[in-house]
Coordinates of C-alpha atoms in Angstrom, one line a residue:
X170 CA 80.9 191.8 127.6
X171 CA 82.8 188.3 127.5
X172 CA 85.9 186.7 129.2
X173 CA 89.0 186.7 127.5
X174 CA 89.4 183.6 125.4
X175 CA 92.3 181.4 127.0
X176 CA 94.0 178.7 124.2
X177 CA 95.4 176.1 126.5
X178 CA 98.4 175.4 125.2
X179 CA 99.8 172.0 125.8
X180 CA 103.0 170.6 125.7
X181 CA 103.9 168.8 122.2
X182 CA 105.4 165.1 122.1
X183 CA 108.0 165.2 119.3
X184 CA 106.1 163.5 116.0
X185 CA 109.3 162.9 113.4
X186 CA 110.5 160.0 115.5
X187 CA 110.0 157.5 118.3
X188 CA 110.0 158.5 121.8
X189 CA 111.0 156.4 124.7
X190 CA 108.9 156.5 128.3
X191 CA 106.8 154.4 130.2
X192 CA 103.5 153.4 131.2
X193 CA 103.1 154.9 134.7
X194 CA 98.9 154.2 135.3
X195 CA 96.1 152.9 134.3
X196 CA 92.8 154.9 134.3
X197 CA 89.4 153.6 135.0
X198 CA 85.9 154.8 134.8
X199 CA 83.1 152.6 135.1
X200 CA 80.3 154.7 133.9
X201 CA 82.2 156.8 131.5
X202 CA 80.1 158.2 128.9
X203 CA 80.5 158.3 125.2
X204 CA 78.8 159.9 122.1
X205 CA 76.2 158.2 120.4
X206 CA 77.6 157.1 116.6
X207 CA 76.0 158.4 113.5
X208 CA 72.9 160.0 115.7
X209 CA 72.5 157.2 118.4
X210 CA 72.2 158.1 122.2
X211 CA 75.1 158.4 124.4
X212 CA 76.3 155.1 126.3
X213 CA 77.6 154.9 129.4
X214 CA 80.3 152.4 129.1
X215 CA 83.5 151.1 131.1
X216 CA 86.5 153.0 130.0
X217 CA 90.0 153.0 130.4
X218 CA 92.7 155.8 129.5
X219 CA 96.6 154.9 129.8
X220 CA 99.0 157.5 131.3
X221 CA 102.5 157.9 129.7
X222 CA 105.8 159.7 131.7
X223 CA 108.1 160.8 128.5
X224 CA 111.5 161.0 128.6
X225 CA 112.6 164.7 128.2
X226 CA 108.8 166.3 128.8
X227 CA 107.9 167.9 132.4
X228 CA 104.1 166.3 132.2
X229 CA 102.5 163.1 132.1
X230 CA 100.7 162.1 128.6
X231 CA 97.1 160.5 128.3
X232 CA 95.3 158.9 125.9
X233 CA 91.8 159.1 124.9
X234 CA 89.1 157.5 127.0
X235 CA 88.8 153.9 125.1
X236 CA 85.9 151.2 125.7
X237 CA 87.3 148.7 128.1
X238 CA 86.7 145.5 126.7
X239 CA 89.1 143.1 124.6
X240 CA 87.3 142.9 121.4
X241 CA 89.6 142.7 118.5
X242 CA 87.8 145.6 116.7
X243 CA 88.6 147.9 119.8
X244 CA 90.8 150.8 120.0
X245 CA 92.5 149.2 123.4
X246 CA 93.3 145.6 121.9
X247 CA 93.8 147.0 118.2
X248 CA 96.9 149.3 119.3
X249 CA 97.8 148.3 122.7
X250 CA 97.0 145.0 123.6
X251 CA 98.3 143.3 120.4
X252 CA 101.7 145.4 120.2
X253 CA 102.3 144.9 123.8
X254 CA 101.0 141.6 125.1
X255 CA 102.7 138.1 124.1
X256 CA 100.1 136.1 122.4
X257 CA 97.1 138.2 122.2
X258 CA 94.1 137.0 122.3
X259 CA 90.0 138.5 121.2
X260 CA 88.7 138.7 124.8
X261 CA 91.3 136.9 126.6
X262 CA 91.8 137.1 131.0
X263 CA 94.5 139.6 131.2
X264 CA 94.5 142.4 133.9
X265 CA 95.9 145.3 132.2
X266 CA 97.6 146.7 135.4
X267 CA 100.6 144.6 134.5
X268 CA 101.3 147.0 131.8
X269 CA 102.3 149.8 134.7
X270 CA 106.0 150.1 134.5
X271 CA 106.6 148.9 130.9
X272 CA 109.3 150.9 128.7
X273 CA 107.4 151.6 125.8
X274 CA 108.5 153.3 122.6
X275 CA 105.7 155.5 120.7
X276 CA 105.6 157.1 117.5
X277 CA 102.9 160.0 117.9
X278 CA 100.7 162.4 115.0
X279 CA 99.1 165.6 115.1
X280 CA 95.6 165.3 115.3
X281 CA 93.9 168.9 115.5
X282 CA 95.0 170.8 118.3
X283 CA 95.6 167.2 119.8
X284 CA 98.1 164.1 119.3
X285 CA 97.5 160.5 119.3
X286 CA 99.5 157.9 119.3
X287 CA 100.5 156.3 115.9
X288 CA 102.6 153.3 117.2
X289 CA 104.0 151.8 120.5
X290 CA 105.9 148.6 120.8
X291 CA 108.0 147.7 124.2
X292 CA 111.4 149.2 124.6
X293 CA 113.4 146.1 124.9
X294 CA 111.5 144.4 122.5
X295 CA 110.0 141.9 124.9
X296 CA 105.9 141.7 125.1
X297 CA 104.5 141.5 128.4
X298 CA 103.1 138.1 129.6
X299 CA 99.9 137.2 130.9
X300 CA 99.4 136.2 134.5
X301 CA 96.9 134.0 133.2
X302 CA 97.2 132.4 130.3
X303 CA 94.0 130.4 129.8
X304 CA 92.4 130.9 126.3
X305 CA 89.8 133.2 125.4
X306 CA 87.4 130.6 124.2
X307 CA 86.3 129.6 127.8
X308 CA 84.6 132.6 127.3
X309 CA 82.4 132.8 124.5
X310 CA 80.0 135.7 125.4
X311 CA 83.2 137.9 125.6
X312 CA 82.8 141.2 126.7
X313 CA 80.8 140.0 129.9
X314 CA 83.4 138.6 131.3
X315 CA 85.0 142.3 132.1
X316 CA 81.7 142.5 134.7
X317 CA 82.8 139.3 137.0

């Protein structure tokens, strides 16, 4: 004899228009470990999830855990970085702890039993600004410079 299958059921962020919250953490894991692609072994990488509050739900909202580095092909600078940091650039010194706090609006999608979010921009419109602004191409190996 089995358990009884429990369906978790989660609490759904509207998806037919933009909701207003704001970034309340950042979540890091140093050895998180992904799936290999197409076959290859599984890595374990630095990661970082992001942790929303939503205005008019009782819990917090998390993304996926995304590769922390600042390579423009990533899922953290593709959506994140470049809608919500002034002057974005591959790679460049920015700790993403000063995104705690920001007023974000997000457009999310049904993925599966999941959602994901489609699109976020900051509320007001203004991006946030690096503490340090020196450029990227001081650092040409990239993705080392994440492990000081």
């Amino acid at each position: 004899m089995k358990p009884p299958v429990k369906k978790m059921e989660y609490e759904k962020v509207p998806t037919n228009d933009f909701v207003s919250g704001f970034i309340e953490e950042i979540s890091y894991d140093e050895n998180h470990m992904f799936k290999g692609f197409k076959g290859s072994p599984d890595e374990a990488k630095p990661a970082v999830r992001i942790v929303f509050v939503i205005e008019g739900l009782k819990f917090p909202k998390k993304t996926s855990w995304m590769k922390f580095n600042y390579s423009a092909k990533s899922n953290l600078y593709k959506k994140y970085i470049s809608s919500l940091v002034e002057n974005p650039k591959e790679y460049m010194d920015f700790d993403l702890d000063q995104l705690k706090g920001l007023k974000v609006k997000m457009l999310w999608a049904d993925n599966g039993e999941f959602q994901n979010i489609e699109t976020i921009r900051p509320a007001d419109g203004k991006k946030v600004v690096p503490l340090n602004t020196e450029k990227a191409a001081q650092f040409p190996w990239g993705q080392r410079l994440l492990h000081h």
